[in-house]
Rosetta silent file (secondary structure, phi, psi, omega in degrees, C-alpha in Angstrom):
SEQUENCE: XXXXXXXXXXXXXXXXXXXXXXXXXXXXXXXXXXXXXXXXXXXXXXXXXXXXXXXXXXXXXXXXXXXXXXXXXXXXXXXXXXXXXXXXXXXXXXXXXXXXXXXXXXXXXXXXXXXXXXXXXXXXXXXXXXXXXXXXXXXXXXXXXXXXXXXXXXXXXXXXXXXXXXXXXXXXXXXXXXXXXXXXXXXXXXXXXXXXXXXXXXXXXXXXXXXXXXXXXXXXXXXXXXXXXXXXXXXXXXXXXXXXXXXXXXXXXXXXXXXXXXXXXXXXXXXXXXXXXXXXXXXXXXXXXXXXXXXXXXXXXXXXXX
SCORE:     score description
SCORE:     0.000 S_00000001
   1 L     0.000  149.316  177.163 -170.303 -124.404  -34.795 S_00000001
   2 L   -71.394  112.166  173.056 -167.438 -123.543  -32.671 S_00000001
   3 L  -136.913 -178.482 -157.891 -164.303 -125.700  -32.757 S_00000001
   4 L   -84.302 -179.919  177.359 -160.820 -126.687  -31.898 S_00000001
   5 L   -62.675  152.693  177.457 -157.676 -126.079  -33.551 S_00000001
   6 L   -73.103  153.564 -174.427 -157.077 -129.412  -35.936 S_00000001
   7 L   -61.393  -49.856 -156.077 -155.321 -132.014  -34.134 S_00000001
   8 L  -104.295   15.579  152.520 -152.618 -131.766  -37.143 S_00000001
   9 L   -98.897  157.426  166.816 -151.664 -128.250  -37.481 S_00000001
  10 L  -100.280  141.962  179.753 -150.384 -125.712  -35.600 S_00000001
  11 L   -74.592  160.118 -169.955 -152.065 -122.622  -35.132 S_00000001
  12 L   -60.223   97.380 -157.362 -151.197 -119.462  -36.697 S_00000001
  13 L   -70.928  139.378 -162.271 -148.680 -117.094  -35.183 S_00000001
  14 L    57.125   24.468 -171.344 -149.912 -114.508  -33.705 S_00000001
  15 L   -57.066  144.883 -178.473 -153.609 -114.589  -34.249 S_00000001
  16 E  -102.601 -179.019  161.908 -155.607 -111.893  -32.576 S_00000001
  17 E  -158.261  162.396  171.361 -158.657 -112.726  -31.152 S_00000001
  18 E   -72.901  123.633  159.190 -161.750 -110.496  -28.974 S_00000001
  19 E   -99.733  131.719 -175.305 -161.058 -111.537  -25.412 S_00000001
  20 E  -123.710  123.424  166.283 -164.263 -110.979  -22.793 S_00000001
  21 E  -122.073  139.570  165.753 -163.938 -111.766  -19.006 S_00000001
  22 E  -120.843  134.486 -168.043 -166.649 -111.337  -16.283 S_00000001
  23 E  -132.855  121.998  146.480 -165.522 -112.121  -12.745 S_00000001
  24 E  -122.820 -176.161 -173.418 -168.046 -112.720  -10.164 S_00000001
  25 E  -127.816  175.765 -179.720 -168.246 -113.353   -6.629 S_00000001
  26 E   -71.522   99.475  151.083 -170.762 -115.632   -4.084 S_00000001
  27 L   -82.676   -0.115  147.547 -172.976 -113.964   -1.627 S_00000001
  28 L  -107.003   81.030  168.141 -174.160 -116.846   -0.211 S_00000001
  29 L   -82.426  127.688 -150.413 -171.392 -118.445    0.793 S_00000001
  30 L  -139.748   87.488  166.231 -172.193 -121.541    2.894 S_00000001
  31 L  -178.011  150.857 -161.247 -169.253 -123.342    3.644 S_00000001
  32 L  -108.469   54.876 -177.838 -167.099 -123.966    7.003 S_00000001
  33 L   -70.987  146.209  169.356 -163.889 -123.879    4.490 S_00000001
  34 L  -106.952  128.405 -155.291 -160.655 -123.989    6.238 S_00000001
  35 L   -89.674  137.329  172.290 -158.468 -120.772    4.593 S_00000001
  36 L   -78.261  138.950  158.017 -154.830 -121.883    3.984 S_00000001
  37 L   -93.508   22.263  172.395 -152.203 -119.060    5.661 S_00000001
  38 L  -135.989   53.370  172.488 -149.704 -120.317    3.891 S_00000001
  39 L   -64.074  100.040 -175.541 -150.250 -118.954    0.282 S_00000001
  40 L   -91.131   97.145  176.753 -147.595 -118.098   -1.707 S_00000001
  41 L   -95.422  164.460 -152.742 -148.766 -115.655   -4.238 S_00000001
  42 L  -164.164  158.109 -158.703 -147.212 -113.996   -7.420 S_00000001
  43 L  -132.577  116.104  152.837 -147.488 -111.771  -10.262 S_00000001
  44 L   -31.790  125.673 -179.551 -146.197 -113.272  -13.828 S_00000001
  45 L   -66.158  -46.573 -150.635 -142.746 -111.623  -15.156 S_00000001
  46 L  -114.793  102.950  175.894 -144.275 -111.175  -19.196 S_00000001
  47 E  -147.902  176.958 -178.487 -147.234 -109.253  -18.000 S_00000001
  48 E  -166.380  141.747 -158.474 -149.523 -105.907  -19.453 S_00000001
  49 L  -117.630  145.935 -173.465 -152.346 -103.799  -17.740 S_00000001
  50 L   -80.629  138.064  175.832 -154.886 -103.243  -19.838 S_00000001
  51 E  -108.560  136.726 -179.715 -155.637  -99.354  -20.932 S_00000001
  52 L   -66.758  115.585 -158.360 -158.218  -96.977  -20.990 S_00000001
  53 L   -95.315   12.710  165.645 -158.461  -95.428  -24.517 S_00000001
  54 L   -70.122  -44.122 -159.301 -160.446  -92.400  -22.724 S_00000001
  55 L   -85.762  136.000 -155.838 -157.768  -91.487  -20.573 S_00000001
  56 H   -58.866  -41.050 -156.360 -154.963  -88.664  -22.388 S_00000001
  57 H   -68.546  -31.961 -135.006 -152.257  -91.604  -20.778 S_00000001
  58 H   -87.228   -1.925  153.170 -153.580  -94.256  -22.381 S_00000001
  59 H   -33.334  -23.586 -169.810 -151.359  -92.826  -25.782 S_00000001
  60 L   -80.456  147.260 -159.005 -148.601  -94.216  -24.442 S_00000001
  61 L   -68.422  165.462 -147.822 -147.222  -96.786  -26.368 S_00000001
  62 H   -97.195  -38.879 -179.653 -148.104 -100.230  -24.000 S_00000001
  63 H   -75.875   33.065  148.014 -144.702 -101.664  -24.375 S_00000001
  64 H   -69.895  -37.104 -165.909 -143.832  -98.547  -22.156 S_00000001
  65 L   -85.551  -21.124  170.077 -145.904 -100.013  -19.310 S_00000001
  66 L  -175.779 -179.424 -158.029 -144.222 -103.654  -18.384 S_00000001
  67 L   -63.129  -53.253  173.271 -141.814 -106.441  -19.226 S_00000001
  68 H    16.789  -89.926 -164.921 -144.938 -107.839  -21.513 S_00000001
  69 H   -87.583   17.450 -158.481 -144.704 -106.087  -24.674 S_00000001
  70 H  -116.672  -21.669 -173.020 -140.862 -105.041  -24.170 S_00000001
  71 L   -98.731  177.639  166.656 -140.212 -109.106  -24.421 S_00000001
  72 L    15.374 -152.623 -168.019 -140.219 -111.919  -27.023 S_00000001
  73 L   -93.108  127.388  159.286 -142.409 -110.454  -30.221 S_00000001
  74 L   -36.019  157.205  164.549 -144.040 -107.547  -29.339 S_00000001
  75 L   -94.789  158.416 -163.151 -147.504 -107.065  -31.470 S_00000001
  76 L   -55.409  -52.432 -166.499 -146.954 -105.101  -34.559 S_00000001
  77 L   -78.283   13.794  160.531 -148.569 -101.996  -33.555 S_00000001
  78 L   -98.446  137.216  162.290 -146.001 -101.993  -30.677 S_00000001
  79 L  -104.063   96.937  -86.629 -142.697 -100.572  -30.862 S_00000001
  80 L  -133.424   -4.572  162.312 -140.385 -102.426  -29.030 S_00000001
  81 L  -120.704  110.322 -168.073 -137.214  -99.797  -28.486 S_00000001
  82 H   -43.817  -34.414 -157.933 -137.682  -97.576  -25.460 S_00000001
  83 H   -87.492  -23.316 -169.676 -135.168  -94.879  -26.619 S_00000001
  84 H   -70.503  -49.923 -171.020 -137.401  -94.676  -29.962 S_00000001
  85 H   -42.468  -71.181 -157.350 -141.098  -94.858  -27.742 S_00000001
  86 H   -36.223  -49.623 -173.244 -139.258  -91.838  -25.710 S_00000001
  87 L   -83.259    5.785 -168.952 -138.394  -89.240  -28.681 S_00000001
  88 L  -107.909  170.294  161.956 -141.538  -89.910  -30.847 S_00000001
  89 L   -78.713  150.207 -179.790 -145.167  -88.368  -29.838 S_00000001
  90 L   -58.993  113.468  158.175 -147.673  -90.531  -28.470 S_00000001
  91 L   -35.593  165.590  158.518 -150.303  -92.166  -31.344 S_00000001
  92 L   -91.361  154.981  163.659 -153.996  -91.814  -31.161 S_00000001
  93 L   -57.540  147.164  158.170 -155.436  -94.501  -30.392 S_00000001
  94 L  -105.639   82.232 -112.098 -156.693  -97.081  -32.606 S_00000001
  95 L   -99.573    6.045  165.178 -159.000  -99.589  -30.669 S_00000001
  96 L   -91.869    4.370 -160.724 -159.084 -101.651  -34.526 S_00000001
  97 L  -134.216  -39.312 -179.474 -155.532 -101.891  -34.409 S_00000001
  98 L   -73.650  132.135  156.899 -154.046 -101.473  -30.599 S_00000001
  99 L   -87.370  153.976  171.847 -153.896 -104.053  -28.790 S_00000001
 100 L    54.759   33.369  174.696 -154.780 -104.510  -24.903 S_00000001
 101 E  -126.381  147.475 -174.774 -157.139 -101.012  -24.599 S_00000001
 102 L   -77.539  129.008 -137.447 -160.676 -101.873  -23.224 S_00000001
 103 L   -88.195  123.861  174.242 -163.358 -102.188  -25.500 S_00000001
 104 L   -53.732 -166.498 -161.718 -166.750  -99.414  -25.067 S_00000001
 105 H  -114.566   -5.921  147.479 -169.346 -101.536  -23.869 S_00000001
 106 H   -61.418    4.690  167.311 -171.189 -101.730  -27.469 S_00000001
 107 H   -90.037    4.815 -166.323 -168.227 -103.891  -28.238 S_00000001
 108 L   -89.578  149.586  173.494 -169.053 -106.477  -25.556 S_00000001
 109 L  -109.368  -32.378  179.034 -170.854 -109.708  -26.219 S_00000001
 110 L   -86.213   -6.536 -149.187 -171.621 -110.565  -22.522 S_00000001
 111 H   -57.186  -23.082  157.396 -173.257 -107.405  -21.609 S_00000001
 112 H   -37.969  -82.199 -173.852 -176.698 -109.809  -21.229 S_00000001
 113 H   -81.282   17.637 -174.929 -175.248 -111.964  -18.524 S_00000001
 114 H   -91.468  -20.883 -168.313 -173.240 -109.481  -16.919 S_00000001
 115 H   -87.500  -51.627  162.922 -176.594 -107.407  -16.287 S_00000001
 116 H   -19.302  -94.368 -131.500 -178.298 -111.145  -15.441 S_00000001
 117 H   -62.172  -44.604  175.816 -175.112 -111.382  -12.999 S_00000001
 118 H   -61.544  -44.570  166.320 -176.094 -107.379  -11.705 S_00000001
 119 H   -42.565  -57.821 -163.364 -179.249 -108.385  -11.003 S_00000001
 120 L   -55.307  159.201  160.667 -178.841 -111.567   -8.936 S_00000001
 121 L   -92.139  -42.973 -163.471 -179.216 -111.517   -5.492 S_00000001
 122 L  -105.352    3.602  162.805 -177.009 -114.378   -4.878 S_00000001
 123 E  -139.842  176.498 -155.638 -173.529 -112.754   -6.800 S_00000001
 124 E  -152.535  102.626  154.526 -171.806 -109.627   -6.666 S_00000001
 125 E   -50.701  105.014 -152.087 -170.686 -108.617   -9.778 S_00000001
 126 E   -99.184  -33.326 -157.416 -167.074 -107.643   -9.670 S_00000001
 127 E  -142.895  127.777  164.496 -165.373 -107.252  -13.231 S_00000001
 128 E  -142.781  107.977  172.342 -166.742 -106.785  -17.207 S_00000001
 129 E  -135.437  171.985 -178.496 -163.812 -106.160  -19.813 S_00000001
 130 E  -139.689  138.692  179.484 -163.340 -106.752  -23.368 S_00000001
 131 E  -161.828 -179.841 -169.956 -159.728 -105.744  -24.962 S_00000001
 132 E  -161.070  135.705 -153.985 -158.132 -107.969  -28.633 S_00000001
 133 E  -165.314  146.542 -171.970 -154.726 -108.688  -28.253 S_00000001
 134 E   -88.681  150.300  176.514 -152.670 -110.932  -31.067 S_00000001
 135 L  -114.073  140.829 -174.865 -152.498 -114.522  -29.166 S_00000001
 136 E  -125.240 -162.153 -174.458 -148.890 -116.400  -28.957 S_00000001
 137 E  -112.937  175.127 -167.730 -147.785 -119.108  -27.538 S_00000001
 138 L   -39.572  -32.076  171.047 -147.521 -120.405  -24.122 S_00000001
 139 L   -57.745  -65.958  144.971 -144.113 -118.922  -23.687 S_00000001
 140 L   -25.792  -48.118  168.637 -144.787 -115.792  -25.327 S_00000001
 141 L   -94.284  130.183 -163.414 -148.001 -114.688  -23.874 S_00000001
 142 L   -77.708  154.833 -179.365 -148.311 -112.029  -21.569 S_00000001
 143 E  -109.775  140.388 -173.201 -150.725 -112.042  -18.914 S_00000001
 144 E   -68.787  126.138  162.114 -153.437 -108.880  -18.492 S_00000001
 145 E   -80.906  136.368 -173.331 -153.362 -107.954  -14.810 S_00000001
 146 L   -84.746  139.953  157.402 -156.461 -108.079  -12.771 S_00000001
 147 L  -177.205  136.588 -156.300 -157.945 -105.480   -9.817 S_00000001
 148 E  -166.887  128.264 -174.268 -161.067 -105.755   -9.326 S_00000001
 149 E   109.704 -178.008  144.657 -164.027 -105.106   -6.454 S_00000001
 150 E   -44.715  144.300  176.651 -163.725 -102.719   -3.675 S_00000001
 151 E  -108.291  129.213  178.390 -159.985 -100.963   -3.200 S_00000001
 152 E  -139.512  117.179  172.822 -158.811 -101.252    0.142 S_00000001
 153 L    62.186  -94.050 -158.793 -155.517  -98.866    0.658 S_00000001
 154 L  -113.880   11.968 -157.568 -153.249 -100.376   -2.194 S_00000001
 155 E  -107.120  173.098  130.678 -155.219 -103.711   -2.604 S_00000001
 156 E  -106.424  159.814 -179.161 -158.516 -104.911   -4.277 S_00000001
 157 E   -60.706  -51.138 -178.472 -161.270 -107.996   -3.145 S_00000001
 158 E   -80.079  109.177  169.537 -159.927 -109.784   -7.009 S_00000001
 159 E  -136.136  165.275 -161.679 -156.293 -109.315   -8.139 S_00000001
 160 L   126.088 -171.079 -170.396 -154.089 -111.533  -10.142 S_00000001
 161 E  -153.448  157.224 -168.843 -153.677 -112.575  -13.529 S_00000001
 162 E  -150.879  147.668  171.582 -154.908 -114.173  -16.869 S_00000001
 163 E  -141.333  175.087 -164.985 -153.461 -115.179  -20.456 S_00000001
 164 E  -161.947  109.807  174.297 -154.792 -116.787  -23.334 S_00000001
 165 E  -129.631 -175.625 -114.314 -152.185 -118.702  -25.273 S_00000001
 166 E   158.446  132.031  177.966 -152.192 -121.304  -28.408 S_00000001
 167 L  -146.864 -123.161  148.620 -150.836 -124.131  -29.548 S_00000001
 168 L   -58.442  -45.353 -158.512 -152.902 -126.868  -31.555 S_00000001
 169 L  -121.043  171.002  141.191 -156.121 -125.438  -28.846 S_00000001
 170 E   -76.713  142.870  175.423 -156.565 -122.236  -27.125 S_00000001
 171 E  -138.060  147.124  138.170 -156.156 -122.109  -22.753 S_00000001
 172 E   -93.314  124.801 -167.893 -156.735 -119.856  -20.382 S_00000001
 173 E  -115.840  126.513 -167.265 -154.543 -119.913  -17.589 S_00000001
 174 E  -116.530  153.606  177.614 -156.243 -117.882  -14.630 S_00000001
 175 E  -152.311   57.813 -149.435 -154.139 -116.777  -11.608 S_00000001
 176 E  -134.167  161.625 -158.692 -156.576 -114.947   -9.308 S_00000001
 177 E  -140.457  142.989 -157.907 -157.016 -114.656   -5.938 S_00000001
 178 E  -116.570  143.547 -164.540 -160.346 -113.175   -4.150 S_00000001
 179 E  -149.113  117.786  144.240 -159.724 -111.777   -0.295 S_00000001
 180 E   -38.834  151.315  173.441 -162.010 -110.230    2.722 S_00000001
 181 E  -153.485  150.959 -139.707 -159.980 -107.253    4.058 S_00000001
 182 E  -150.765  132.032 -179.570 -160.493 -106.332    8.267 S_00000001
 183 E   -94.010  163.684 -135.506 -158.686 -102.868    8.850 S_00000001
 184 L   -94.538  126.685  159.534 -155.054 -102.982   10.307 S_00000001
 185 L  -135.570   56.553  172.817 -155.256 -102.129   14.085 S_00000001
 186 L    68.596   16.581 -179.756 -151.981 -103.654   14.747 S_00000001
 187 L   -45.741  143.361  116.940 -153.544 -107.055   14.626 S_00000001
 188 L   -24.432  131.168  164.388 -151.314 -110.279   14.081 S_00000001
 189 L   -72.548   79.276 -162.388 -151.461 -110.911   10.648 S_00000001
 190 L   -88.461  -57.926 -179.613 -152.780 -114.292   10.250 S_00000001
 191 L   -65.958  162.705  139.055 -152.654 -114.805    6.401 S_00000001
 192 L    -2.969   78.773 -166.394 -150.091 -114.285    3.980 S_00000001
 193 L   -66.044  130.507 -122.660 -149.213 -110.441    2.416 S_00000001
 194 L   -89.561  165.477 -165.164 -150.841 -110.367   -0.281 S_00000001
 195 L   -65.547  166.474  159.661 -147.822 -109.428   -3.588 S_00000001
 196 L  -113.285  134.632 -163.889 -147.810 -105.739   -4.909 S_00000001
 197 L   -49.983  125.057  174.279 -149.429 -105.037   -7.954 S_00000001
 198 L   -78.469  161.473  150.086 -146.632 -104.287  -10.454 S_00000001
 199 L  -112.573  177.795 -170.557 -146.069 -101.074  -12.343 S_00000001
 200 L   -70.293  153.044  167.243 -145.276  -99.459  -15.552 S_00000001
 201 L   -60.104  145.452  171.066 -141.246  -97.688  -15.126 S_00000001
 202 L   -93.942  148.127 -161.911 -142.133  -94.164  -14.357 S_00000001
 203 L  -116.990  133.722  167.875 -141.083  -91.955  -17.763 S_00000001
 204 L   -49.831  163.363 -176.255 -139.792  -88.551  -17.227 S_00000001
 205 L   -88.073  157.991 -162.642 -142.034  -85.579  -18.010 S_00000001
 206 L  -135.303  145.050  159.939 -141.589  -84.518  -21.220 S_00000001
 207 L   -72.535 -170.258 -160.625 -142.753  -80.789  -22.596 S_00000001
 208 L  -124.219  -83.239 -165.694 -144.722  -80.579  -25.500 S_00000001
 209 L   -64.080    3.852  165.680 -142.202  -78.999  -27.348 S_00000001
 210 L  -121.390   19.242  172.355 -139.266  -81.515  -26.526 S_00000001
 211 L   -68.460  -39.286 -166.114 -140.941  -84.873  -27.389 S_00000001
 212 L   -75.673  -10.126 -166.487 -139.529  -84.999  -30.751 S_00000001
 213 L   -89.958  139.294 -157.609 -136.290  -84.066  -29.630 S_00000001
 214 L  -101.308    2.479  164.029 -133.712  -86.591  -29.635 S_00000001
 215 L   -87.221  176.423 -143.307 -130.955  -84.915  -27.541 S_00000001
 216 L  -111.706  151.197  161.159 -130.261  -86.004  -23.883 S_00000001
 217 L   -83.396  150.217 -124.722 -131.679  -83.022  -21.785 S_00000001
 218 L  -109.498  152.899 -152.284 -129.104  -81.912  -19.638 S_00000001
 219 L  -123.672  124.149  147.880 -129.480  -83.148  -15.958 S_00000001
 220 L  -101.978  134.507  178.983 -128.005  -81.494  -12.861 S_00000001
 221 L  -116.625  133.784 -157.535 -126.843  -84.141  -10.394 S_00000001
 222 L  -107.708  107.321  145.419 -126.590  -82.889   -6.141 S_00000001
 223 L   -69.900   84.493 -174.164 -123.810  -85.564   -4.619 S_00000001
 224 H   -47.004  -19.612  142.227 -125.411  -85.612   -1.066 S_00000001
 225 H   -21.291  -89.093  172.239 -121.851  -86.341   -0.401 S_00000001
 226 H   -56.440  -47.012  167.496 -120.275  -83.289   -1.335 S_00000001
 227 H   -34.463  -58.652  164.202 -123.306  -81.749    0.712 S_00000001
 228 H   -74.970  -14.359  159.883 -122.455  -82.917    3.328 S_00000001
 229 L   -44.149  132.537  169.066 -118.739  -82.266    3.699 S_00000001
 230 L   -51.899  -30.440 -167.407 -117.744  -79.878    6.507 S_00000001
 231 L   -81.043  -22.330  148.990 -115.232  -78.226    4.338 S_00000001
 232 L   -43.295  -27.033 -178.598 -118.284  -77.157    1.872 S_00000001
 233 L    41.135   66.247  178.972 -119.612  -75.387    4.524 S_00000001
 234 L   -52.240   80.160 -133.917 -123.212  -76.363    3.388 S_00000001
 235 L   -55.472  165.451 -164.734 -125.679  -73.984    4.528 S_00000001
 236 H   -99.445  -11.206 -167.794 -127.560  -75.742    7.501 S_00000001
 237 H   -93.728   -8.453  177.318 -131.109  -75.438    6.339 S_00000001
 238 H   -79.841  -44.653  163.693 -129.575  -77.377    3.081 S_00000001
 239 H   -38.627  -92.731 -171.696 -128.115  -79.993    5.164 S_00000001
 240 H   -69.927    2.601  142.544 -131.578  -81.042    7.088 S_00000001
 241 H   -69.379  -32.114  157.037 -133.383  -80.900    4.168 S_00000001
 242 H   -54.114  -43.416 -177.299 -131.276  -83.841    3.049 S_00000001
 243 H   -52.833  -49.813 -179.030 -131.523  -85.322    6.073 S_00000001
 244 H   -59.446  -69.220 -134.108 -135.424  -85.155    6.003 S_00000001
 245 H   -74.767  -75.705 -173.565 -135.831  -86.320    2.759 S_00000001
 246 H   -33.747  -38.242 -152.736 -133.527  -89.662    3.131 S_00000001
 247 H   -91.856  -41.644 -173.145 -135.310  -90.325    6.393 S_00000001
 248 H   -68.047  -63.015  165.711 -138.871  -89.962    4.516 S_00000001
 249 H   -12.915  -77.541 -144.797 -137.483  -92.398    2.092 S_00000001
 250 H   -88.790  -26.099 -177.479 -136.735  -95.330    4.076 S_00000001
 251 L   -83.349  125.119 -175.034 -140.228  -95.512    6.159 S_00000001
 252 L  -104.519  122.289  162.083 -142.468  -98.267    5.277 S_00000001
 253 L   -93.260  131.909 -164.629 -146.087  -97.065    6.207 S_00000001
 254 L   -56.378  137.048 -169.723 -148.080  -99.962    7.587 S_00000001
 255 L   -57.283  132.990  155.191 -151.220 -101.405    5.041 S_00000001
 256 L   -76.710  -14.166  174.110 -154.347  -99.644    6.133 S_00000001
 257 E  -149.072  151.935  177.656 -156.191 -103.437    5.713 S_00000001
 258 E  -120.438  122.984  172.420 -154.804 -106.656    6.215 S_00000001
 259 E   -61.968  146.133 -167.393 -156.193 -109.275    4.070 S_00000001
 260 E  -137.168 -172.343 -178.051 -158.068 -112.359    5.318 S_00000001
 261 E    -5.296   79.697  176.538 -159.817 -115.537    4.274 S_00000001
 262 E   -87.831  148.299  176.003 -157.924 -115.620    0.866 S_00000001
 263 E  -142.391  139.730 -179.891 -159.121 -118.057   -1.799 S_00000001
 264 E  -104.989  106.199  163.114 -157.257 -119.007   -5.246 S_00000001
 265 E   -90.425  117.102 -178.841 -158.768 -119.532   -8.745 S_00000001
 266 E  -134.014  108.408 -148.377 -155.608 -121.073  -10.284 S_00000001
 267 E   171.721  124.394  175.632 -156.544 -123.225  -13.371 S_00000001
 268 E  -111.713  131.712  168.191 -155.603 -123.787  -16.914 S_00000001
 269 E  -134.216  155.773 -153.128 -158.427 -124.598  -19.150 S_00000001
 270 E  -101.767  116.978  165.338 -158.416 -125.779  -22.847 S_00000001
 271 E  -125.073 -163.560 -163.451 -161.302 -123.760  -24.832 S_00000001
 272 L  -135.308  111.234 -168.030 -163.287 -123.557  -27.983 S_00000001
 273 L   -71.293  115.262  174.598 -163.104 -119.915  -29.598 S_00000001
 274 L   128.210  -11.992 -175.984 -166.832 -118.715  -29.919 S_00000001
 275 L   -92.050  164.260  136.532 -168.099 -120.548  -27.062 S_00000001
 276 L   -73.093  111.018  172.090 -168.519 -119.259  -23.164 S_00000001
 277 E   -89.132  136.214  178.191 -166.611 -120.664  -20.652 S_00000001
 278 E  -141.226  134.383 -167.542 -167.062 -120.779  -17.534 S_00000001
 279 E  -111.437  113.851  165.876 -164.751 -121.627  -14.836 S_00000001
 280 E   -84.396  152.000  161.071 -166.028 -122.020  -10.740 S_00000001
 281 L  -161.498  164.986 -162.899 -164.944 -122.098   -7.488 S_00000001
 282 L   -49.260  -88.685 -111.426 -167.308 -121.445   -3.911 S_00000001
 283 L  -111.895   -4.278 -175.969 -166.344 -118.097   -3.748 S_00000001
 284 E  -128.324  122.196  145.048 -165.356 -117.185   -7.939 S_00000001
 285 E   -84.187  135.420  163.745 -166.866 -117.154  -10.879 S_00000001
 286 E  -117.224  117.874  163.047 -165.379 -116.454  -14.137 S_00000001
 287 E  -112.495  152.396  155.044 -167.101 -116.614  -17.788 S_00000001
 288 E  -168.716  160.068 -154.599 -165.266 -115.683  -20.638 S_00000001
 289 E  -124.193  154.409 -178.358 -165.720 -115.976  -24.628 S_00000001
 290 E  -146.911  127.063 -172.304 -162.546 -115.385  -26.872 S_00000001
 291 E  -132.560  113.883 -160.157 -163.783 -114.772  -30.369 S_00000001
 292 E   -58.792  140.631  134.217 -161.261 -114.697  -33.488 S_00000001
 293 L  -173.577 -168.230 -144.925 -160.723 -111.558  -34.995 S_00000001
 294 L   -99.254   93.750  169.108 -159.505 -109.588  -38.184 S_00000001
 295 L   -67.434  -34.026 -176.255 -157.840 -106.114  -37.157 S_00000001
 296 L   -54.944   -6.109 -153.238 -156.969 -105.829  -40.909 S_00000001
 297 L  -125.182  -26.610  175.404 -160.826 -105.974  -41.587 S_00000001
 298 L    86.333    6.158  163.601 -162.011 -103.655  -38.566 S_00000001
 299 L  -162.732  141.825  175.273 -164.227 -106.412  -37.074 S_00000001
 300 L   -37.669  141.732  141.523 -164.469 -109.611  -35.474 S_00000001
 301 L   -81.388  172.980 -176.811 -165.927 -113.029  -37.327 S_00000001
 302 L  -118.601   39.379  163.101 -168.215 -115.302  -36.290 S_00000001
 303 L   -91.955  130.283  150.705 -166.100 -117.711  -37.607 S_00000001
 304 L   -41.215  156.773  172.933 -164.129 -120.639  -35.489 S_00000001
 305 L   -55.358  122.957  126.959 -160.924 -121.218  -35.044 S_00000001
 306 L  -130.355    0.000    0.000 -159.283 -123.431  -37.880 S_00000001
């Protein structure tokens, strides 16, 4: 049977385990709730977006993509100095070995209630991932970023964030936030804006024939300055091309939807590796099973934590 970490030990550094989340949402919501407009929401500093190992991108090594895997210990099959990540070629993936790329869907354990969950009439299935990531401790572990639902302009209905850390027990600390979106017609803004989603540093393009190389490729740099002196005598169509461009820069284009009736699943909960959990609120559902396992061995156990 599934149980907790012993009272009198500490758990193991760096244990992986299979993590599974399904996030769903209420269609019959029945409730005269009053929505707070004064949310203050956030995105976690030590954070890591989960990768597709279909997509040619997803090679890149993850602690390219956020502070996450660039901080405190990295997992092994991460390399943790950016100038090295830059000059070598990208690995293939290994999904027995990699950490944080999503799992095909024969690797899933919920796929039963997720289809249940598809089914229903009374939810709206929003999210089903599976990814195995080494687990650290509260300090240490980064949290997988959420989007999730309909996309409306740069937004989704589910965004946010979740970890899975260790100590003596495993928690889940969820930090998601579920939102109606009403399209921007110059409206007053009655809620909150909701944060933007971070991203990976954008990496210069690289040729196929200069990844391995380890010299700095040679850069020309245009001092808009010097451009602009009179005594340069700048050509004029060079000039208002500058002009244009800084001027493009600087313009914030207004959100095509403004978010509305926001609601927060915010919640640390202490779990039992092997079990499901499942954590509610009126308008969110969450289940999710975290199941030890062996990358040295190429599959999960059905063993508990001890």
């Amino acid at each position: 049977m599934p149980s907790d970490l012993p009272e009198d030990s500490e758990a193991p550094s760096s244990r992986w385990f299979q993590i599974e989340v399904i996030l769903f949402a209420n269609r019959n919501l029945q409730t005269e709730e009053i929505w707070r407009d004064d949310l203050i929401l956030s995105y976690p500093d030590n954070w890591v977006i989960l990768k597709d190992p279909n997509n040619p991108e997803a090679a890149i090594p993850a602690a390219e993509q956020g502070p996450a895997l660039a901080q405190g210990n990295p997992p092994a099959s991460v390399e943790s100095d950016h100038s090295t990540l830059a000059a070598t070629a990208p690995k293939p993936v290994n999904l027995t070995t990699d950490a944080f790329y999503m799992l095909p869907k024969e690797e899933r354990l919920l796929s039963k209630q997720a289809q249940e969950l598809a089914w229903s009439k009374s939810y709206n299935l929003l999210y089903h991932e599976a990814w195995r990531q080494p687990v650290e401790s509260q300090d240490l572990a980064p949290s997988v970023l959420i989007a999730a639902g309909e996309a409306y302009g740069d937004h989704h209905q589910i965004e946010g964030s979740l970890s899975v850390s260790v100590s003596r027990y495993l928690h889940v600390r969820s930090n998601l936030w579920i939102a109606d979106f009403v399209p921007n017609d110059n409206q007053q803004l009655e809620f909150s804006p909701l944060p933007a989603r971070p991203k990976p540093p954008a990496l210069p393009p690289q040729s196929p024939n200069s990844v391995a190389s380890t010299e700095e490729p040679e850069v020309t740099v245009i001092n808009a300055t010097e451009r602009l002196n009179p005594s340069a005598s700048p050509d004029t169509d060079e000039v208002a091309e500058t002009f244009h461009t800084d001027s493009i820069a600087t313009i914030e284009t207004p959100p095509a939807y403004l978010p509305q009736n926001i609601a927060v699943l915010k919640q640390k909960r202490r779990m039992r590796s092997g079990e499901i959990h499942y954590i509610d609120h009126p308008r969110l559902g969450m289940l999710i099973l975290v199941t030890p396992y062996d990358p040295s061995a190429g599959a999960g156990t059905n063993e508990p934590v001890q």
